[in-house]
């Protein structure tokens, strides 16, 4: 990258007492990119975004937006950034238009310019007909869309989207992803956090994988999947798995990682086209009841598995159960 | 400018909320009306009837006391037996009965304790209160006289014992003197009875409830800082290009305007519904209202700043406001409390706020008459705001 990156993060650290929520994270995002931060619950994604949007100050390290330091020149930096928080940060008893007018004013927009921009964005998120209804009468997906619109009013250089599809139905989710894509093609740089790997794969030019505060890998999808050296993935859905059989599989030279999930097993395969019969044999002979077997190419899930020894959705499930 | 928009946004949200309006206006007006009923239309008292139970042979002391108690045109006193008096008070025919024991003069001369009792009808507490305070005045001056007299006698007795006739002559002289003092007090206290003559229950309690509910409204206003934190809008404000000072200033401004609206509306409603005359200096009343609004806003902001969550703000704040209102006399006549209690009350915002309005209403004070209240509430507000801002700044991690 020869041009100055629009987001530059260097050695960012954030401690909450003993807990290191962000642990020496560094990355850069080029203008026009969609950059994904992928990681399980509690990985530190929101904390990174909070520091970049000047809501939280870092313990150490630095971050800049278009060359403007977010700590020392935060007022200027903030005017370049659009923020879409993870929660619906809107006033429930105000209408969609009232909310957008208010947030526009907070970014210094006024009068005709403001009114016109609000109408424009209501149109973009397809809620013009509901503009004067209160936010608390909206569905989850509609709230999410206004939440995004509120981050776009001042035409920011870069948009931070923090898990904007949590808790909504698949079709709304799809429409939000399409909206982000569309905004990106119009020139907006996007920093997008998620714990859904399909979203990261579908949307992002490059992905940073975050776990326990650390950025454990950065790159395009292909770079990341190639980096683990696996040529294939075997997904088994089965009952009656035990640790012994999983350990035995993991010890095979052809298998780089084996991880159990709620309903089965995922194996990262390094080489050996004829591995499948061996695996199936071994499983059936130890009494495992196989429902299905899938052979696929490596994806970001395989990368996460390779790097952490855990499945991403398993992590999420665990954390969700804890919540 | 952005602070102004935050204030306007808050105002719009609060005024749109029906609960806010109920708490702001309906409850204080309702409470004032209920208290008015509870005191049984005693507002605008013209006469206070009571019974005097005294021994026939009570002597000059009883006559003097009875004379004093009935001298004012406000009082209508009749003699009765103890039995009649008890029945009349219990039935609510009379507000109170004053019972003077046998041998009061002897006790008086010898200095042994005697008990004058006031039997009160609880349903008529204001009239009974007036009588009680009159009796207290008489009793305390009689006690003082007795102590003084015995002191004089002892001194005279030391040199040369006084004969009986000399003693009687001396007592007689002292009583003449005391009675004169009662009828025309050489030192006139700011007599409570002058106020109570046209005691207006609504006018007394309306400002108290206004202050109390002003604090409640402000508490729910200040709580929105936590609500905004919890809903994420505070974070979104922090991510916008404006200083946190502007955010806090905006929230305080919105609260303050709401407080001013509330207290001024309550004053207007008080006149409308209860015919309260808030003094004849409208300028002073408005200044008092605006200063009171500032006090309530900043106090509530401090409570919210000290609390960790919205819920805690509610719980701690409500308890705090109720205790302060009790101590400061927002809900009952603190004038009837012992001096020591009243001294505690002076530490509360409620005491001074209610006190200022009472001066406007009952003493017809102008701006000059309430400078103390204004100064104290302003100083309190300044301290509260500074503490609140410090606490809020510290919270920012
Ligand atoms: N204000 C705070 N005080 C203390 N700890 C915090 C605070 N904010 C975040 N943390 C901790 O920092 C860690 C990272 O949290 P963060 O919200 O950044 O995770 P995340 O990746 O956004 O997770 P999720 O997917 O659930 O949103 C967590 O362990 C969290 O408990
Ligand atoms: Mg998060």
XYZ file of C-alpha atoms in Angstrom, chain A residues 53-55 57 75 78-79 83-85 87-91 93-95 98 102-103 105-108 134 147 150-151, chain B residues 1-3 5-6 9-10 12-13 16 228-244 396-397:
58
model
C -14.318 6.437 17.746
C -12.845 8.371 20.700
C -15.356 6.984 23.193
C -9.087 6.211 25.562
C -12.574 16.474 17.736
C -14.644 12.391 15.212
C -16.005 14.579 12.426
C -20.243 5.278 14.140
C -22.941 2.628 14.236
C -22.891 1.159 17.734
C -26.766 -1.515 20.444
C -29.614 0.587 19.037
C -28.313 3.952 20.166
C -31.462 5.925 19.374
C -34.111 7.723 21.405
C -39.699 7.910 22.159
C -38.612 10.180 19.323
C -39.584 9.508 15.734
C -36.494 13.455 15.005
C -30.889 15.380 16.300
C -27.871 13.295 15.372
C -27.165 18.525 14.517
C -24.617 16.822 16.728
C -22.439 16.605 13.633
C -22.949 20.275 12.868
C -41.597 6.594 17.041
C -29.178 3.099 13.625
C -27.648 7.957 11.976
C -23.982 7.137 11.395
C -25.191 25.398 20.328
C -25.052 21.607 20.376
C -25.704 21.748 24.111
C -30.039 20.969 20.963
C -29.362 18.329 23.591
C -34.181 17.022 22.714
C -34.399 16.153 26.413
C -39.180 17.223 24.043
C -38.780 13.684 25.314
C -43.931 13.803 25.647
C -28.362 7.293 27.822
C -25.279 5.405 28.968
C -27.201 2.168 29.159
C -28.910 2.587 25.780
C -25.706 3.615 24.024
C -26.816 7.110 23.020
C -24.297 8.608 25.434
C -21.525 6.728 23.647
C -22.876 7.942 20.345
C -22.789 11.523 21.659
C -19.212 10.968 22.767
C -18.363 9.768 19.269
C -19.805 12.948 17.745
C -17.600 16.029 17.451
C -18.574 17.818 20.653
C -17.007 18.000 24.091
C -18.314 16.036 27.028
C -15.196 8.570 32.229
C -12.644 5.776 31.998
